[in-house]
mmCIF file with all atom_site columns, C-alpha atoms in Angstrom:
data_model
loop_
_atom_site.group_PDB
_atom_site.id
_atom_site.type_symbol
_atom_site.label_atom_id
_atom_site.label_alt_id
_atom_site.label_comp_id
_atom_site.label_asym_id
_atom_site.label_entity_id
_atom_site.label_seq_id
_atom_site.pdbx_PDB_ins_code
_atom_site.Cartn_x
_atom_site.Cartn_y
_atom_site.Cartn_z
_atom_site.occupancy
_atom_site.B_iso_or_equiv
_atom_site.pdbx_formal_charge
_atom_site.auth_seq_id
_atom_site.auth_comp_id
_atom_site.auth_asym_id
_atom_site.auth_atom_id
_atom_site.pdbx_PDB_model_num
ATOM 1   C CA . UNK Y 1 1   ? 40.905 -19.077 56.439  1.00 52.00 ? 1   UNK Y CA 1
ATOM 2   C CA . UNK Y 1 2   ? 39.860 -15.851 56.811  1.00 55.00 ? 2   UNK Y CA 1
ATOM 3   C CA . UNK Y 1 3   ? 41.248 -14.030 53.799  1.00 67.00 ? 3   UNK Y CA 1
ATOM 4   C CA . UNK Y 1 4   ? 38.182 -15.466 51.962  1.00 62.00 ? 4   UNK Y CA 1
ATOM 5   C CA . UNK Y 1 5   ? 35.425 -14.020 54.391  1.00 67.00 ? 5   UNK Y CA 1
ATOM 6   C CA . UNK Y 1 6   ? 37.496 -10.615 54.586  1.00 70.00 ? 6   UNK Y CA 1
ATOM 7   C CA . UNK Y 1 7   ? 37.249 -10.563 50.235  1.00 69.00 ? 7   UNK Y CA 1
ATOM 8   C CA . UNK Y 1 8   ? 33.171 -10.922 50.594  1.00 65.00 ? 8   UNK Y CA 1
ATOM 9   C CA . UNK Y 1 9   ? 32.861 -7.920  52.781  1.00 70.00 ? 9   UNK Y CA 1
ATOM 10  C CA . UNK Y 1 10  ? 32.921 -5.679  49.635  1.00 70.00 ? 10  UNK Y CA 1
ATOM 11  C CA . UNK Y 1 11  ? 30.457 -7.509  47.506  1.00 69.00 ? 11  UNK Y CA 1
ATOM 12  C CA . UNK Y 1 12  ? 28.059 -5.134  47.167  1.00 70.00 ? 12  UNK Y CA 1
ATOM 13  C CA . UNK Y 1 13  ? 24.010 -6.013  47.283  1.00 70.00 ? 13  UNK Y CA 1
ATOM 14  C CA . UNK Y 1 14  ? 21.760 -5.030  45.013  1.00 68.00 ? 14  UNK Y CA 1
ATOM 15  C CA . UNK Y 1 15  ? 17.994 -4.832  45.633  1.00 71.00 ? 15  UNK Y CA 1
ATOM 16  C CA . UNK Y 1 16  ? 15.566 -7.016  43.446  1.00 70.00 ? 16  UNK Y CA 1
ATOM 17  C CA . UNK Y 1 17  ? 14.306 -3.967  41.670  1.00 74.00 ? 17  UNK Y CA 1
ATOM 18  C CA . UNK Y 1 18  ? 17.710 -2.670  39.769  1.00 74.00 ? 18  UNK Y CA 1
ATOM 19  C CA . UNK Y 1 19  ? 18.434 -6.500  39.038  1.00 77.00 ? 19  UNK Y CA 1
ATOM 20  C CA . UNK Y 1 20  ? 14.828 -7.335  37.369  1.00 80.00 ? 20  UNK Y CA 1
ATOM 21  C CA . UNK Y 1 21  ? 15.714 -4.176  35.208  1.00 81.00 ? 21  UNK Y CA 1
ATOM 22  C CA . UNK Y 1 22  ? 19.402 -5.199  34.368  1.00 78.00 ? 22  UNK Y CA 1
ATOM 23  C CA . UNK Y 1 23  ? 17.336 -8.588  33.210  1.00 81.00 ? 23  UNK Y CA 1
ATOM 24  C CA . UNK Y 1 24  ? 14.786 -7.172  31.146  1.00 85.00 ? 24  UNK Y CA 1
ATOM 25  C CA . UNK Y 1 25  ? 17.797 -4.730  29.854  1.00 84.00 ? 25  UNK Y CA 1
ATOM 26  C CA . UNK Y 1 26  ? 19.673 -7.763  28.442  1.00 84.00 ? 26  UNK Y CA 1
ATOM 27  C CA . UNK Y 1 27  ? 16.727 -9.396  27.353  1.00 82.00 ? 27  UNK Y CA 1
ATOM 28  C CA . UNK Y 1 28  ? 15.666 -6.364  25.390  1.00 84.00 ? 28  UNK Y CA 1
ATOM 29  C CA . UNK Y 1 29  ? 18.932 -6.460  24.069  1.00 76.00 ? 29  UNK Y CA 1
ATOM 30  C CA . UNK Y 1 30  ? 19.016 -10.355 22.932  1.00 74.00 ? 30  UNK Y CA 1
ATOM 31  C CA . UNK Y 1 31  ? 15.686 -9.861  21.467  1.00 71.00 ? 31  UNK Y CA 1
ATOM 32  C CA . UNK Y 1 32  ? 17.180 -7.103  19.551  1.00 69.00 ? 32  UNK Y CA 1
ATOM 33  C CA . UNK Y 1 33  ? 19.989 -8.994  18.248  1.00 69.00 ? 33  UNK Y CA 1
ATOM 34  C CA . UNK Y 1 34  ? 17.613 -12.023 17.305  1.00 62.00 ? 34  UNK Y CA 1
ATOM 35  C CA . UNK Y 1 35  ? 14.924 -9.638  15.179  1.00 63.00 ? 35  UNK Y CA 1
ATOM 36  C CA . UNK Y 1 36  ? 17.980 -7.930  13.522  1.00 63.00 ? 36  UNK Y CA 1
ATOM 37  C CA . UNK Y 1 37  ? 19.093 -11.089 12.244  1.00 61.00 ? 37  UNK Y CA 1
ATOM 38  C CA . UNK Y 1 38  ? 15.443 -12.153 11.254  1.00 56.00 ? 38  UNK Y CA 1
ATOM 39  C CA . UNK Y 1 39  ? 15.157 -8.844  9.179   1.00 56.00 ? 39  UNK Y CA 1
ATOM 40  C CA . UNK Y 1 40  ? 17.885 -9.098  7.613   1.00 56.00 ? 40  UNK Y CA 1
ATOM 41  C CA . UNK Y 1 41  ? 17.532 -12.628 6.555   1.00 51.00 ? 41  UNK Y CA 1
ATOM 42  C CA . UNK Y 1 42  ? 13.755 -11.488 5.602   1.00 60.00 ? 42  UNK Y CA 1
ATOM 43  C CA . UNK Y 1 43  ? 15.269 -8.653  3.683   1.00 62.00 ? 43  UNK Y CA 1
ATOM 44  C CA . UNK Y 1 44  ? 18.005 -11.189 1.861   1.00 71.00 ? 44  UNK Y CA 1
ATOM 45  C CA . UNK Y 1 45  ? 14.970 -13.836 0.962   1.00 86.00 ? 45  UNK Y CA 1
ATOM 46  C CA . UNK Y 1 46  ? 13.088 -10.304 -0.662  1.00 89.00 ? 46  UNK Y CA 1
ATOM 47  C CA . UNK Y 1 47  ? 16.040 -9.598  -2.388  1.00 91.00 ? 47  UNK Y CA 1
ATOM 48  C CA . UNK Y 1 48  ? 16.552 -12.914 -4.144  1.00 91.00 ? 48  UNK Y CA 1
ATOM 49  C CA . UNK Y 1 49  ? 12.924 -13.196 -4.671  1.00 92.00 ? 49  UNK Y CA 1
ATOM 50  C CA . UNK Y 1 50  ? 13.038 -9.908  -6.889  1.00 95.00 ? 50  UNK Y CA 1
ATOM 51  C CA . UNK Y 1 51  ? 16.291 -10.748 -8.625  1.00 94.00 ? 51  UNK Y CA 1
ATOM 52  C CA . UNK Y 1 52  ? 14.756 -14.341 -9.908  1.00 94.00 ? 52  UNK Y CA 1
ATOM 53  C CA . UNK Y 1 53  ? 11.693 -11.997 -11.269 1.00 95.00 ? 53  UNK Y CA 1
ATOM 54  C CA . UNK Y 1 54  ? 14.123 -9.910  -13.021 1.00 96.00 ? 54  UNK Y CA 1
ATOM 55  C CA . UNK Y 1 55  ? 15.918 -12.792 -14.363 1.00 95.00 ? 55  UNK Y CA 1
ATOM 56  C CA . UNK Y 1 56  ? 12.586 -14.832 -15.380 1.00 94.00 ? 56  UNK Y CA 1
ATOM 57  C CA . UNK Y 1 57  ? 10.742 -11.460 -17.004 1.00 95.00 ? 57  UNK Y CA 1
ATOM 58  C CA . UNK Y 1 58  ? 13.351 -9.802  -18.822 1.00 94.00 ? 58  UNK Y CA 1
ATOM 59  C CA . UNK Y 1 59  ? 11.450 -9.103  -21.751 1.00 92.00 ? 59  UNK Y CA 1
ATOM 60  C CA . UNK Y 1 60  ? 8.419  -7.644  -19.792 1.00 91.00 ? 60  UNK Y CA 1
ATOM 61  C CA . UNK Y 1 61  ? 8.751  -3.863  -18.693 1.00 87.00 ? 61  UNK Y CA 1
ATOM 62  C CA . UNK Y 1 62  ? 11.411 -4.095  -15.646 1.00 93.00 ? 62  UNK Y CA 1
ATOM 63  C CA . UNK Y 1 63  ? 11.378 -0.351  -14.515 1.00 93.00 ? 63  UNK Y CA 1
ATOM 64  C CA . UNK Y 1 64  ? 11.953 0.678   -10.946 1.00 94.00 ? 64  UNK Y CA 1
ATOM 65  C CA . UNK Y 1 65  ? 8.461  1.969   -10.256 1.00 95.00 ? 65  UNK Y CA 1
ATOM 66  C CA . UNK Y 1 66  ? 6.828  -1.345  -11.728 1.00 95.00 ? 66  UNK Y CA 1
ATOM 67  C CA . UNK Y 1 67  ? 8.904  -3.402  -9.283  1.00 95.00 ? 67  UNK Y CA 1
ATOM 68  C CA . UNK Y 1 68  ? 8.231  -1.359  -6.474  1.00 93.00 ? 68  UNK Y CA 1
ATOM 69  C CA . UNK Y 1 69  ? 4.721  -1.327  -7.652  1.00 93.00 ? 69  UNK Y CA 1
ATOM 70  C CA . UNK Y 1 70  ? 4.758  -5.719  -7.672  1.00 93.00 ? 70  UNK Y CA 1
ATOM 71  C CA . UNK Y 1 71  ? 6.512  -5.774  -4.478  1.00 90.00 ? 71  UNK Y CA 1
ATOM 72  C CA . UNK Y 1 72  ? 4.836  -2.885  -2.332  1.00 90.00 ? 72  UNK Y CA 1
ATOM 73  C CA . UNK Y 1 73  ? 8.067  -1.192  -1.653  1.00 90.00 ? 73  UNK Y CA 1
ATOM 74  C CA . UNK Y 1 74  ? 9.238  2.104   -2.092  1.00 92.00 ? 74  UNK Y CA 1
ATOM 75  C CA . UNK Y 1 75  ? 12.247 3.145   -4.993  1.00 93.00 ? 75  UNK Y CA 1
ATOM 76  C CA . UNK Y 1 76  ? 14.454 4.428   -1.848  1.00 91.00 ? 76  UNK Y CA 1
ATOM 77  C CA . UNK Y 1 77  ? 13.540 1.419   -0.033  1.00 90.00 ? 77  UNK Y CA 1
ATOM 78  C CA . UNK Y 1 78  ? 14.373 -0.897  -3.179  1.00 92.00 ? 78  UNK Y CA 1
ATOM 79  C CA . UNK Y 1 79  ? 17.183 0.662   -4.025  1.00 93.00 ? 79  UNK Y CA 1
ATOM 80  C CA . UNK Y 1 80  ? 18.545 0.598   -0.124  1.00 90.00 ? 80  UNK Y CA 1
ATOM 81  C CA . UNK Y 1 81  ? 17.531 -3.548  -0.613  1.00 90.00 ? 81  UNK Y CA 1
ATOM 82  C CA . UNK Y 1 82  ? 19.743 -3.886  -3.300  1.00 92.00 ? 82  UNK Y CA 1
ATOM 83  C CA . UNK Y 1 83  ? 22.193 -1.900  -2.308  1.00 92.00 ? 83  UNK Y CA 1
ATOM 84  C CA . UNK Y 1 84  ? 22.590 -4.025  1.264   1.00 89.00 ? 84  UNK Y CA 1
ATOM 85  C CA . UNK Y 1 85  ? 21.994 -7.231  -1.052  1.00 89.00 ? 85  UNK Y CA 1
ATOM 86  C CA . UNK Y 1 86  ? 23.771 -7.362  -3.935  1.00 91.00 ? 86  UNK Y CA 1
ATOM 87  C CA . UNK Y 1 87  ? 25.945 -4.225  -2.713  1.00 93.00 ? 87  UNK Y CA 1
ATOM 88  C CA . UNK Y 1 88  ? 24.483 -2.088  -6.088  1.00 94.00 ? 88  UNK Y CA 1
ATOM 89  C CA . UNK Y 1 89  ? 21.186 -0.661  -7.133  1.00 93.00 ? 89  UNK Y CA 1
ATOM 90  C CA . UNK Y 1 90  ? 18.548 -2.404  -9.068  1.00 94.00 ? 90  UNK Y CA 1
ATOM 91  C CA . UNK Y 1 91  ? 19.070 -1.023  -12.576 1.00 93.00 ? 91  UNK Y CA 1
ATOM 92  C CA . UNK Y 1 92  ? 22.839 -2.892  -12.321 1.00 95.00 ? 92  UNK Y CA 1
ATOM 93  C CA . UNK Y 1 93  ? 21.181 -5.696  -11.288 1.00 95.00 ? 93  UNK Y CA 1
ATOM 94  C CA . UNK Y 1 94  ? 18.617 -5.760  -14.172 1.00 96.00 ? 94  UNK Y CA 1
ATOM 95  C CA . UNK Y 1 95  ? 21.531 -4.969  -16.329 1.00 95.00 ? 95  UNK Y CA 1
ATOM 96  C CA . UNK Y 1 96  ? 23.916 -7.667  -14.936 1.00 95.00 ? 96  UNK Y CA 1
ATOM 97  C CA . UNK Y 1 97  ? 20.579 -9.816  -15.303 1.00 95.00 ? 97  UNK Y CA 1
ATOM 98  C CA . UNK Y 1 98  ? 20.097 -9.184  -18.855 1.00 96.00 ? 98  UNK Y CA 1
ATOM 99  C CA . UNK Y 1 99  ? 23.950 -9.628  -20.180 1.00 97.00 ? 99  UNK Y CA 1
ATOM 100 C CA . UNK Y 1 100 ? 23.893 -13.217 -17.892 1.00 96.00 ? 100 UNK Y CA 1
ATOM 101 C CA . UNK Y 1 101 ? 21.052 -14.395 -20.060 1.00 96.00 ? 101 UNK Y CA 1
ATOM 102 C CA . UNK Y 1 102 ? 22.729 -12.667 -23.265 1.00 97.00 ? 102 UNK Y CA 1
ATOM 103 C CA . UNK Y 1 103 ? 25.667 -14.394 -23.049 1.00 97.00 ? 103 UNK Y CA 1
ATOM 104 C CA . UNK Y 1 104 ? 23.802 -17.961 -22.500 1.00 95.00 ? 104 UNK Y CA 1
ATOM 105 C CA . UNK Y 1 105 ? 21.518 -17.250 -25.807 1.00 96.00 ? 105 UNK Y CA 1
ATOM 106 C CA . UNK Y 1 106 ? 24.833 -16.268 -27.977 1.00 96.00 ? 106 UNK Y CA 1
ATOM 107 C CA . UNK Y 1 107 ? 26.783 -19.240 -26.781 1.00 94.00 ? 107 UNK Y CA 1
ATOM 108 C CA . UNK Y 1 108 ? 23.811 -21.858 -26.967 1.00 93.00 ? 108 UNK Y CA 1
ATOM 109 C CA . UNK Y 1 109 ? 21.709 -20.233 -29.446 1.00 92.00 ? 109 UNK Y CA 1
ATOM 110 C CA . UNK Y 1 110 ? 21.734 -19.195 -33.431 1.00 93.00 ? 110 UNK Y CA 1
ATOM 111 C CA . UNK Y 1 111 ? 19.890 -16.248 -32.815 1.00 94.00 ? 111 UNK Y CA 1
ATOM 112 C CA . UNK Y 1 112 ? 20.868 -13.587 -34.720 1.00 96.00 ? 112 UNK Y CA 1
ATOM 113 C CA . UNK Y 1 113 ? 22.194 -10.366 -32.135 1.00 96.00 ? 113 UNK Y CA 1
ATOM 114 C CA . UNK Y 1 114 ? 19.272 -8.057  -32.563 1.00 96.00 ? 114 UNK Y CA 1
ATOM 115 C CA . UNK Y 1 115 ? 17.296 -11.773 -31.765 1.00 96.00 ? 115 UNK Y CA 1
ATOM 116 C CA . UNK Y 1 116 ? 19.364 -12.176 -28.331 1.00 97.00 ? 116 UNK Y CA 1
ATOM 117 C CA . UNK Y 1 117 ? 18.805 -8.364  -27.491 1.00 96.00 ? 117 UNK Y CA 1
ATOM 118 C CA . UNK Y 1 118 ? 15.561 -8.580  -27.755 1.00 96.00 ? 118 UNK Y CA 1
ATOM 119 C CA . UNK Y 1 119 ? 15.157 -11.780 -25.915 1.00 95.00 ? 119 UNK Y CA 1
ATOM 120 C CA . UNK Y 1 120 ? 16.607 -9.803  -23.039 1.00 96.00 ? 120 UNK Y CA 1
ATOM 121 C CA . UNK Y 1 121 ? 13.941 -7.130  -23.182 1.00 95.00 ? 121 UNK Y CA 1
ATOM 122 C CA . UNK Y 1 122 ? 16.505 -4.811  -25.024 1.00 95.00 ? 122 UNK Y CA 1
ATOM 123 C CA . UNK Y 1 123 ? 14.608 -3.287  -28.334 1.00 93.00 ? 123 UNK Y CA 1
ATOM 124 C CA . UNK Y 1 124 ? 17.729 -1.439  -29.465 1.00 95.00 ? 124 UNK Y CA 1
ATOM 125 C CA . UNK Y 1 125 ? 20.051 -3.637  -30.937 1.00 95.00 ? 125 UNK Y CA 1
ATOM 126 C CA . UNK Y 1 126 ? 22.797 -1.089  -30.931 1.00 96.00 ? 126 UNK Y CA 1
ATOM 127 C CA . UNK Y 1 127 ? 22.744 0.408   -27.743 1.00 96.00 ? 127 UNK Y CA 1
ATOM 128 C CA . UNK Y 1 128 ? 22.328 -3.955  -26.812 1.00 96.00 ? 128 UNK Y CA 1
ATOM 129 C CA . UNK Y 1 129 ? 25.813 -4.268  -28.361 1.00 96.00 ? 129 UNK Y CA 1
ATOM 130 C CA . UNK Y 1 130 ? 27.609 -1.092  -26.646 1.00 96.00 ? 130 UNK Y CA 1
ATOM 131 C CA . UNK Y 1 131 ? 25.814 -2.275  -22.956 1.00 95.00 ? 131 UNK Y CA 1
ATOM 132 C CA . UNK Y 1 132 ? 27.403 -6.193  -23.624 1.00 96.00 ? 132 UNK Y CA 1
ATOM 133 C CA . UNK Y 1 133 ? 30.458 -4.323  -24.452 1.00 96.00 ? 133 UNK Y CA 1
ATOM 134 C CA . UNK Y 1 134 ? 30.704 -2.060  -21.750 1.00 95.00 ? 134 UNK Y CA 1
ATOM 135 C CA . UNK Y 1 135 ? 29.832 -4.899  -19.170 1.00 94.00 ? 135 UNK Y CA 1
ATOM 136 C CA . UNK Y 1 136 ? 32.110 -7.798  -20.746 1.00 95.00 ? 136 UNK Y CA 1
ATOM 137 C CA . UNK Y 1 137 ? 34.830 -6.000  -22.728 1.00 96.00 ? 137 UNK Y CA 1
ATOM 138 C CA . UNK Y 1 138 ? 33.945 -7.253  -25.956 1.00 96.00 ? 138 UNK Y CA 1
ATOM 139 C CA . UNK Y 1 139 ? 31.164 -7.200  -28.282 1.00 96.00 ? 139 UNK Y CA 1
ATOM 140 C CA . UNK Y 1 140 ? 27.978 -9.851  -28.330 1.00 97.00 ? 140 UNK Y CA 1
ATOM 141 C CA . UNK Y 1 141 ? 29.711 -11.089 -32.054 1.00 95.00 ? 141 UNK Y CA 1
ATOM 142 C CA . UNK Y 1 142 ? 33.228 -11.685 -30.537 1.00 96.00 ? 142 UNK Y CA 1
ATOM 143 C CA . UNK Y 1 143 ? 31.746 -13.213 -27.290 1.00 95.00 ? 143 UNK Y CA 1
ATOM 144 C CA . UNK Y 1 144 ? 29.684 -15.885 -29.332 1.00 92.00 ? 144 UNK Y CA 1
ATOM 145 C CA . UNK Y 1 145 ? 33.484 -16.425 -31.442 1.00 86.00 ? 145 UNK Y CA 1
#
């Protein structure tokens, strides 16, 4: 019976001091951890909130600067959004925006193509056609069939 007793001889004591700072320490640290989370689910609710402007204003001017300039945010820290987001910048996302909404008018529409491009705030209907391309492998005429 006295192995126990001979065990608690080298617990050492620590004065109230160093504990109340290991306890604020880890509650510095948990409160950390919690407003991480909250900022990042803050900056996932920003990010979704610009992408369904993009997608309902794609005819209007969509530039970097007049984004930043709706949503008080800098370009770096838009594109740094995005990037954390979606994993790509804004302009891909405006792009990937535009060709979503393309494809939707050409399937369920009888708009002509230079109709549909600009319907997706694209003016040129050329450089429309070589940007569907590029992003679906085939042109807006062959996606429609």
């Amino acid at each position: 019976a006295t192995e126990p007793l001979k065990e608690l001889e080298h617990i050492v004591c620590l004065d109230g001091g160093y504990t109340d700072a290991l306890t604020q320490l880890i509650e510095m640290c948990a409160n950390y951890i919690w407003l991480n989370n909250i900022i990042e689910l803050n900056s996932s609710n920003l990010g979704q909130e610009i992408r369904l402007y993009i997608a309902t204003h794609l005819t209007e001017d969509l530039s970097v600067d007049t984004i930043c300039s709706k949503y008080s945010i800098s370009p770096s820290g838009l594109y740094q959004l995005f990037k954390k987001v979606y994993g790509c910048g804004v302009v891909k996302v405006i792009r990937e925006e535009r060709i979503k909404r393309a494809k939707e008018l050409l399937l369920d529409s009888k708009l002509s193509i230079s109709d549909v491009a600009s319907q997706v705030g694209i003016l040129d209907a050329n450089y429309f056609t070589r940007t569907f391309k590029a992003e679906t492998g085939m042109t807006p005429r062959e996606y429609r069939g």
